Amino acid sequence: MAATIVHDSSEAVELCGSRRLYLKPIAKLAITVLWPGLREQSKAVSNWEVMAKLKQMAHPHQFTSIRVSKSALEFVRFEAEVETRALVQTLCVKMNGRLLEAQGSDSALRVLAVESSPEFPSRQEWDDYFQGGEERPDTVHLEALPCKWFSSPDSYSQKPREEIVREVFERFGHLRNMDIPALDVYREEMAGRSSSVFSFAGLQTFDVYLQFEEYEDFLRAMESLRGMRLMLKEGDGKALACNIKVRLQVPADVLR
């Protein structure tokens, strides 16, 4: 998982100022282009051409990325990412309901644009899981945290430091326990390899399980991380951001 350069950090909120870490809202659109009949009648229409037309429609604004997320007989859907959620709203107004001309289609193609909902555990899901029991969720599982962002700046090692991870995430509340599999030597030896540190496009990442003392702190963490990317402001003023996965640990037995 590669970190991307942030050009507009105006919507970022501080996570841990001493570590220059912030949370930046994910800003994505779901853009659906409707075919004027069955796809066979428009099979000569290129998804690449439609993508280029959508970029032109968004001008002077730009997508940071755009890809096909689903293709069917009746439509093709693109997932586009931009710098800010404010720009998402601007582009939804600008593009939704517009018509698009494309070679291979005798009729104009209608465009529908809406803001994408982030993939994230809902409160209804964990309430349903624990319904009727005395236990409540307390553990958050974070995946794909960049090791370098949680390691000592003066160290050549890119392994995360437990005290830094705790410093960052205890802004949500006191942690009863924390488990970083990458730092468990016994598990590494049993696996026979470094199985708990992952590398995506050169960026080493790790997982962590955070067990909060109080349910309210767990809830605060989940709500704060919903729909967010992790962002680092470097000393030269440049900002980088990466996607992280947030999972609800049910039951919370990893740390017990």
mmCIF file of C-alpha atoms in Angstrom:
data_model
loop_
_atom_site.group_PDB
_atom_site.id
_atom_site.type_symbol
_atom_site.label_atom_id
_atom_site.label_comp_id
_atom_site.label_asym_id
_atom_site.label_seq_id
_atom_site.Cartn_x
_atom_site.Cartn_y
_atom_site.Cartn_z
ATOM 1 C CA MET A 1 0.000 0.000 0.000
ATOM 2 C CA ALA A 2 1.658 3.187 -1.184
ATOM 3 C CA ALA A 3 1.365 6.552 0.501
ATOM 4 C CA THR A 4 0.120 9.322 -1.778
ATOM 5 C CA ILE A 5 1.035 13.002 -1.752
ATOM 6 C CA VAL A 6 -1.654 15.252 -0.276
ATOM 7 C CA HIS A 7 -2.165 18.521 -2.129
ATOM 8 C CA ASP A 8 -5.036 19.812 0.022
ATOM 9 C CA SER A 9 -4.980 19.019 3.751
ATOM 10 C CA SER A 10 -7.607 21.616 4.718
ATOM 11 C CA GLU A 11 -10.065 18.971 5.977
ATOM 12 C CA ALA A 12 -7.508 17.009 8.030
ATOM 13 C CA VAL A 13 -7.966 16.811 11.805
ATOM 14 C CA GLU A 14 -5.183 16.259 14.302
ATOM 15 C CA LEU A 15 -4.656 12.758 15.616
ATOM 16 C CA CYS A 16 -1.325 13.245 17.411
ATOM 17 C CA GLY A 17 0.418 16.576 16.930
ATOM 18 C CA SER A 18 3.715 15.467 18.499
ATOM 19 C CA ARG A 19 3.981 12.721 15.874
ATOM 20 C CA ARG A 20 2.620 14.928 13.054
ATOM 21 C CA LEU A 21 -0.194 12.442 12.440
ATOM 22 C CA TYR A 22 -3.640 13.493 11.226
ATOM 23 C CA LEU A 23 -6.856 11.970 9.965
ATOM 24 C CA LYS A 24 -7.963 13.040 6.504
ATOM 25 C CA PRO A 25 -11.500 12.306 5.237
ATOM 26 C CA ILE A 26 -11.790 9.828 2.378
ATOM 27 C CA ALA A 27 -13.308 11.672 -0.591
ATOM 28 C CA LYS A 28 -14.778 9.315 -3.185
ATOM 29 C CA LEU A 29 -17.542 9.413 -5.759
ATOM 30 C CA ALA A 30 -19.496 6.559 -7.305
ATOM 31 C CA ILE A 31 -20.077 7.562 -10.919
ATOM 32 C CA THR A 32 -22.523 5.381 -12.842
ATOM 33 C CA VAL A 33 -22.868 5.634 -16.615
ATOM 34 C CA LEU A 34 -26.095 4.102 -17.909
ATOM 35 C CA TRP A 35 -26.073 2.322 -21.244
ATOM 36 C CA PRO A 36 -29.005 3.211 -23.527
ATOM 37 C CA GLY A 37 -30.126 -0.421 -23.698
ATOM 38 C CA LEU A 38 -28.465 -3.781 -23.309
ATOM 39 C CA ARG A 39 -24.673 -3.685 -23.260
ATOM 40 C CA GLU A 40 -24.538 -5.739 -26.493
ATOM 41 C CA GLN A 41 -26.014 -2.759 -28.326
ATOM 42 C CA SER A 42 -23.228 -0.548 -26.953
ATOM 43 C CA LYS A 43 -20.396 -3.064 -26.882
ATOM 44 C CA ALA A 44 -18.264 -0.824 -29.080
ATOM 45 C CA VAL A 45 -18.212 1.828 -26.343
ATOM 46 C CA SER A 46 -14.856 1.780 -24.587
ATOM 47 C CA ASN A 47 -14.678 2.132 -20.810
ATOM 48 C CA TRP A 48 -11.422 4.022 -21.346
ATOM 49 C CA GLU A 49 -13.180 6.506 -23.613
ATOM 50 C CA VAL A 50 -15.984 6.956 -21.083
ATOM 51 C CA MET A 51 -13.385 7.496 -18.338
ATOM 52 C CA ALA A 52 -11.685 10.170 -20.439
ATOM 53 C CA LYS A 53 -15.042 11.870 -21.029
ATOM 54 C CA LEU A 54 -15.734 11.887 -17.282
ATOM 55 C CA LYS A 55 -12.388 13.550 -16.655
ATOM 56 C CA GLN A 56 -13.311 16.216 -19.209
ATOM 57 C CA MET A 57 -16.697 16.665 -17.540
ATOM 58 C CA ALA A 58 -15.009 17.215 -14.160
ATOM 59 C CA HIS A 59 -12.625 19.855 -15.565
ATOM 60 C CA PRO A 60 -11.189 22.152 -14.221
ATOM 61 C CA HIS A 61 -11.217 19.837 -11.210
ATOM 62 C CA GLN A 62 -9.215 16.618 -11.279
ATOM 63 C CA PHE A 63 -9.603 13.101 -9.912
ATOM 64 C CA THR A 64 -6.627 11.825 -7.943
ATOM 65 C CA SER A 65 -7.646 8.368 -9.179
ATOM 66 C CA ILE A 66 -10.481 6.748 -11.113
ATOM 67 C CA ARG A 67 -11.156 3.096 -11.877
ATOM 68 C CA VAL A 68 -13.934 0.780 -13.028
ATOM 69 C CA SER A 69 -15.576 -0.743 -9.946
ATOM 70 C CA LYS A 70 -18.405 -2.645 -11.660
ATOM 71 C CA SER A 71 -19.463 -3.397 -15.223
ATOM 72 C CA ALA A 72 -22.881 -4.817 -16.162
ATOM 73 C CA LEU A 73 -25.248 -5.009 -19.114
ATOM 74 C CA GLU A 74 -27.123 -1.903 -18.006
ATOM 75 C CA PHE A 75 -24.288 0.285 -16.700
ATOM 76 C CA VAL A 76 -20.637 0.742 -15.875
ATOM 77 C CA ARG A 77 -19.658 2.198 -12.504
ATOM 78 C CA PHE A 78 -16.477 4.077 -11.700
ATOM 79 C CA GLU A 79 -14.935 4.849 -8.336
ATOM 80 C CA ALA A 80 -13.230 8.233 -8.382
ATOM 81 C CA GLU A 81 -11.220 9.835 -5.606
ATOM 82 C CA VAL A 82 -10.561 13.543 -5.116
ATOM 83 C CA GLU A 83 -8.708 15.656 -2.564
ATOM 84 C CA THR A 84 -11.598 16.799 -0.328
ATOM 85 C CA ARG A 85 -15.187 15.939 0.540
ATOM 86 C CA ALA A 86 -16.137 19.487 -0.365
ATOM 87 C CA LEU A 87 -14.955 18.753 -3.913
ATOM 88 C CA VAL A 88 -17.005 15.532 -3.898
ATOM 89 C CA GLN A 89 -20.145 17.605 -3.339
ATOM 90 C CA THR A 90 -19.120 20.063 -6.049
ATOM 91 C CA LEU A 91 -18.583 17.292 -8.594
ATOM 92 C CA CYS A 92 -21.820 15.511 -7.672
ATOM 93 C CA VAL A 93 -23.754 18.692 -8.463
ATOM 94 C CA LYS A 94 -21.699 19.273 -11.611
ATOM 95 C CA MET A 95 -21.933 15.741 -13.056
ATOM 96 C CA ASN A 96 -25.124 14.112 -11.777
ATOM 97 C CA GLY A 97 -27.785 13.890 -14.491
ATOM 98 C CA ARG A 98 -25.467 15.030 -17.290
ATOM 99 C CA LEU A 99 -25.393 13.336 -20.711
ATOM 100 C CA LEU A 100 -22.224 11.987 -22.239
ATOM 101 C CA GLU A 101 -21.533 11.354 -25.935
ATOM 102 C CA ALA A 102 -19.361 8.370 -26.809
ATOM 103 C CA GLN A 103 -18.344 6.653 -30.021
ATOM 104 C CA GLY A 104 -20.180 3.378 -30.576
ATOM 105 C CA SER A 105 -23.420 4.556 -28.998
ATOM 106 C CA ASP A 106 -26.241 6.125 -31.019
ATOM 107 C CA SER A 107 -27.701 7.658 -27.865
ATOM 108 C CA ALA A 108 -26.210 9.849 -25.177
ATOM 109 C CA LEU A 109 -25.209 8.116 -21.964
ATOM 110 C CA ARG A 110 -26.650 9.400 -18.698
ATOM 111 C CA VAL A 111 -24.301 10.015 -15.793
ATOM 112 C CA LEU A 112 -25.240 9.562 -12.130
ATOM 113 C CA ALA A 113 -22.816 10.771 -9.458
ATOM 114 C CA VAL A 114 -23.115 10.311 -5.693
ATOM 115 C CA GLU A 115 -20.722 10.306 -2.759
ATOM 116 C CA SER A 116 -19.408 6.843 -1.914
ATOM 117 C CA SER A 117 -20.057 5.464 1.546
ATOM 118 C CA PRO A 118 -16.887 4.227 3.267
ATOM 119 C CA GLU A 119 -16.523 0.540 4.088
ATOM 120 C CA PHE A 120 -16.665 0.538 7.848
ATOM 121 C CA PRO A 121 -18.252 -1.529 10.636
ATOM 122 C CA SER A 122 -21.576 0.024 11.610
ATOM 123 C CA ARG A 123 -22.780 0.516 15.153
ATOM 124 C CA GLN A 124 -25.822 -1.571 14.239
ATOM 125 C CA GLU A 125 -23.512 -4.504 13.410
ATOM 126 C CA TRP A 126 -21.786 -4.570 16.771
ATOM 127 C CA ASP A 127 -25.007 -3.830 18.657
ATOM 128 C CA ASP A 128 -26.635 -6.810 16.904
ATOM 129 C CA TYR A 129 -23.661 -9.050 17.704
ATOM 130 C CA PHE A 130 -23.704 -8.289 21.421
ATOM 131 C CA GLN A 131 -27.489 -7.980 21.772
ATOM 132 C CA GLY A 132 -28.803 -9.636 24.880
ATOM 133 C CA GLY A 133 -25.388 -10.156 26.461
ATOM 134 C CA GLU A 134 -23.529 -8.353 29.194
ATOM 135 C CA GLU A 135 -20.376 -7.944 27.098
ATOM 136 C CA ARG A 136 -19.871 -4.906 24.891
ATOM 137 C CA PRO A 137 -17.280 -4.373 22.152
ATOM 138 C CA ASP A 138 -14.015 -2.846 23.298
ATOM 139 C CA THR A 139 -11.340 -3.787 20.752
ATOM 140 C CA VAL A 140 -10.456 -2.107 17.462
ATOM 141 C CA HIS A 141 -8.338 -3.937 14.901
ATOM 142 C CA LEU A 142 -6.314 -1.594 12.666
ATOM 143 C CA GLU A 143 -4.626 -2.938 9.553
ATOM 144 C CA ALA A 144 -1.986 -1.472 7.226
ATOM 145 C CA LEU A 145 -0.471 1.142 9.524
ATOM 146 C CA PRO A 146 2.867 2.333 8.070
ATOM 147 C CA CYS A 147 5.722 1.049 10.252
ATOM 148 C CA LYS A 148 7.921 4.058 9.563
ATOM 149 C CA TRP A 149 5.307 6.486 10.865
ATOM 150 C CA PHE A 150 5.313 4.721 14.250
ATOM 151 C CA SER A 151 9.046 4.092 14.597
ATOM 152 C CA SER A 152 11.736 6.253 16.176
ATOM 153 C CA PRO A 153 12.913 8.935 13.734
ATOM 154 C CA ASP A 154 16.548 8.355 14.750
ATOM 155 C CA SER A 155 16.381 4.578 14.271
ATOM 156 C CA TYR A 156 17.282 2.584 11.155
ATOM 157 C CA SER A 157 14.685 -0.014 12.087
ATOM 158 C CA GLN A 158 11.227 0.391 10.602
ATOM 159 C CA LYS A 159 9.545 -1.718 13.252
ATOM 160 C CA PRO A 160 6.838 0.186 15.112
ATOM 161 C CA ARG A 161 7.426 1.172 18.730
ATOM 162 C CA GLU A 162 4.716 0.205 21.191
ATOM 163 C CA GLU A 163 5.014 3.435 23.191
ATOM 164 C CA ILE A 164 4.493 5.528 20.049
ATOM 165 C CA VAL A 165 1.427 3.531 19.007
ATOM 166 C CA ARG A 166 0.014 3.947 22.516
ATOM 167 C CA GLU A 167 0.766 7.684 22.530
ATOM 168 C CA VAL A 168 -1.093 8.147 19.251
ATOM 169 C CA PHE A 169 -4.231 6.143 19.975
ATOM 170 C CA GLU A 170 -4.693 6.913 23.655
ATOM 171 C CA ARG A 171 -6.049 10.289 22.521
ATOM 172 C CA PHE A 172 -9.336 8.360 22.315
ATOM 173 C CA GLY A 173 -9.043 7.002 25.850
ATOM 174 C CA HIS A 174 -7.027 4.707 28.105
ATOM 175 C CA LEU A 175 -5.966 1.409 26.574
ATOM 176 C CA ARG A 176 -6.342 -1.656 28.766
ATOM 177 C CA ASN A 177 -4.240 -3.787 26.418
ATOM 178 C CA MET A 178 -2.541 -3.522 23.055
ATOM 179 C CA ASP A 179 -1.257 -6.258 20.759
ATOM 180 C CA ILE A 180 1.129 -5.689 17.837
ATOM 181 C CA PRO A 181 1.807 -9.095 16.253
ATOM 182 C CA ALA A 182 4.882 -7.737 14.422
ATOM 183 C CA LEU A 183 6.594 -7.182 17.789
ATOM 184 C CA ASP A 184 5.885 -10.671 19.128
ATOM 185 C CA VAL A 185 9.180 -12.529 18.694
ATOM 186 C CA TYR A 186 7.634 -15.851 19.719
ATOM 187 C CA ARG A 187 4.996 -15.643 16.982
ATOM 188 C CA GLU A 188 7.683 -14.681 14.452
ATOM 189 C CA GLU A 189 9.815 -17.678 15.424
ATOM 190 C CA MET A 190 6.837 -20.062 15.286
ATOM 191 C CA ALA A 191 5.967 -18.803 11.811
ATOM 192 C CA GLY A 192 9.580 -19.106 10.702
ATOM 193 C CA ARG A 193 9.420 -15.788 8.872
ATOM 194 C CA SER A 194 8.403 -12.180 9.388
ATOM 195 C CA SER A 195 4.711 -12.851 8.853
ATOM 196 C CA SER A 196 3.280 -9.912 10.758
ATOM 197 C CA VAL A 197 4.893 -7.098 8.785
ATOM 198 C CA PHE A 198 3.623 -6.540 5.270
ATOM 199 C CA SER A 199 5.056 -4.557 2.396
ATOM 200 C CA PHE A 200 2.963 -2.821 -0.240
ATOM 201 C CA ALA A 201 4.825 -0.905 -2.964
ATOM 202 C CA GLY A 202 7.812 -0.526 -0.649
ATOM 203 C CA LEU A 203 5.814 0.712 2.378
ATOM 204 C CA GLN A 204 6.044 -1.700 5.304
ATOM 205 C CA THR A 205 2.846 -1.896 7.331
ATOM 206 C CA PHE A 206 1.659 -3.589 10.510
ATOM 207 C CA ASP A 207 -1.529 -4.483 12.373
ATOM 208 C CA VAL A 208 -2.507 -3.560 15.904
ATOM 209 C CA TYR A 209 -5.318 -4.572 18.274
ATOM 210 C CA LEU A 210 -6.405 -1.806 20.653
ATOM 211 C CA GLN A 211 -8.498 -2.801 23.668
ATOM 212 C CA PHE A 212 -10.032 0.207 25.411
ATOM 213 C CA GLU A 213 -10.796 0.399 29.113
ATOM 214 C CA GLU A 214 -14.167 2.080 28.596
ATOM 215 C CA TYR A 215 -16.860 1.470 25.989
ATOM 216 C CA GLU A 216 -17.213 5.226 25.440
ATOM 217 C CA ASP A 217 -13.535 5.415 24.445
ATOM 218 C CA PHE A 218 -13.949 2.497 22.033
ATOM 219 C CA LEU A 219 -16.954 4.262 20.556
ATOM 220 C CA ARG A 220 -15.018 7.532 20.238
ATOM 221 C CA ALA A 221 -12.215 5.747 18.387
ATOM 222 C CA MET A 222 -14.576 4.023 15.961
ATOM 223 C CA GLU A 223 -16.478 7.204 15.178
ATOM 224 C CA SER A 224 -13.271 9.221 14.753
ATOM 225 C CA LEU A 225 -11.692 6.698 12.386
ATOM 226 C CA ARG A 226 -14.806 6.202 10.259
ATOM 227 C CA GLY A 227 -14.190 7.226 6.654
ATOM 228 C CA MET A 228 -10.659 8.482 7.331
ATOM 229 C CA ARG A 229 -7.174 8.060 5.902
ATOM 230 C CA LEU A 230 -4.038 8.368 8.005
ATOM 231 C CA MET A 231 -1.931 11.416 7.097
ATOM 232 C CA LEU A 232 1.635 12.366 8.024
ATOM 233 C CA LYS A 233 2.964 15.921 7.779
ATOM 234 C CA GLU A 234 6.687 15.740 7.162
ATOM 235 C CA GLY A 235 9.240 18.245 8.360
ATOM 236 C CA ASP A 236 9.533 19.882 4.935
ATOM 237 C CA GLY A 237 5.807 20.638 4.907
ATOM 238 C CA LYS A 238 4.897 17.835 2.513
ATOM 239 C CA ALA A 239 1.971 15.649 3.555
ATOM 240 C CA LEU A 240 1.455 11.967 2.769
ATOM 241 C CA ALA A 241 -1.667 9.872 3.290
ATOM 242 C CA CYS A 242 -2.489 6.179 3.165
ATOM 243 C CA ASN A 243 -5.582 4.063 3.577
ATOM 244 C CA ILE A 244 -5.976 1.982 6.721
ATOM 245 C CA LYS A 245 -8.507 -0.749 7.446
ATOM 246 C CA VAL A 246 -10.546 -0.550 10.636
ATOM 247 C CA ARG A 247 -12.218 -3.715 11.876
ATOM 248 C CA LEU A 248 -14.331 -4.501 14.896
ATOM 249 C CA GLN A 249 -12.788 -7.380 16.853
ATOM 250 C CA VAL A 250 -15.684 -9.655 17.882
ATOM 251 C CA PRO A 251 -15.344 -11.329 20.216
ATOM 252 C CA ALA A 252 -12.469 -9.318 21.665
ATOM 253 C CA ASP A 253 -10.426 -12.384 22.624
ATOM 254 C CA VAL A 254 -7.091 -11.589 21.019
ATOM 255 C CA LEU A 255 -5.839 -9.768 24.098
ATOM 256 C CA ARG A 256 -7.386 -11.965 26.772
#
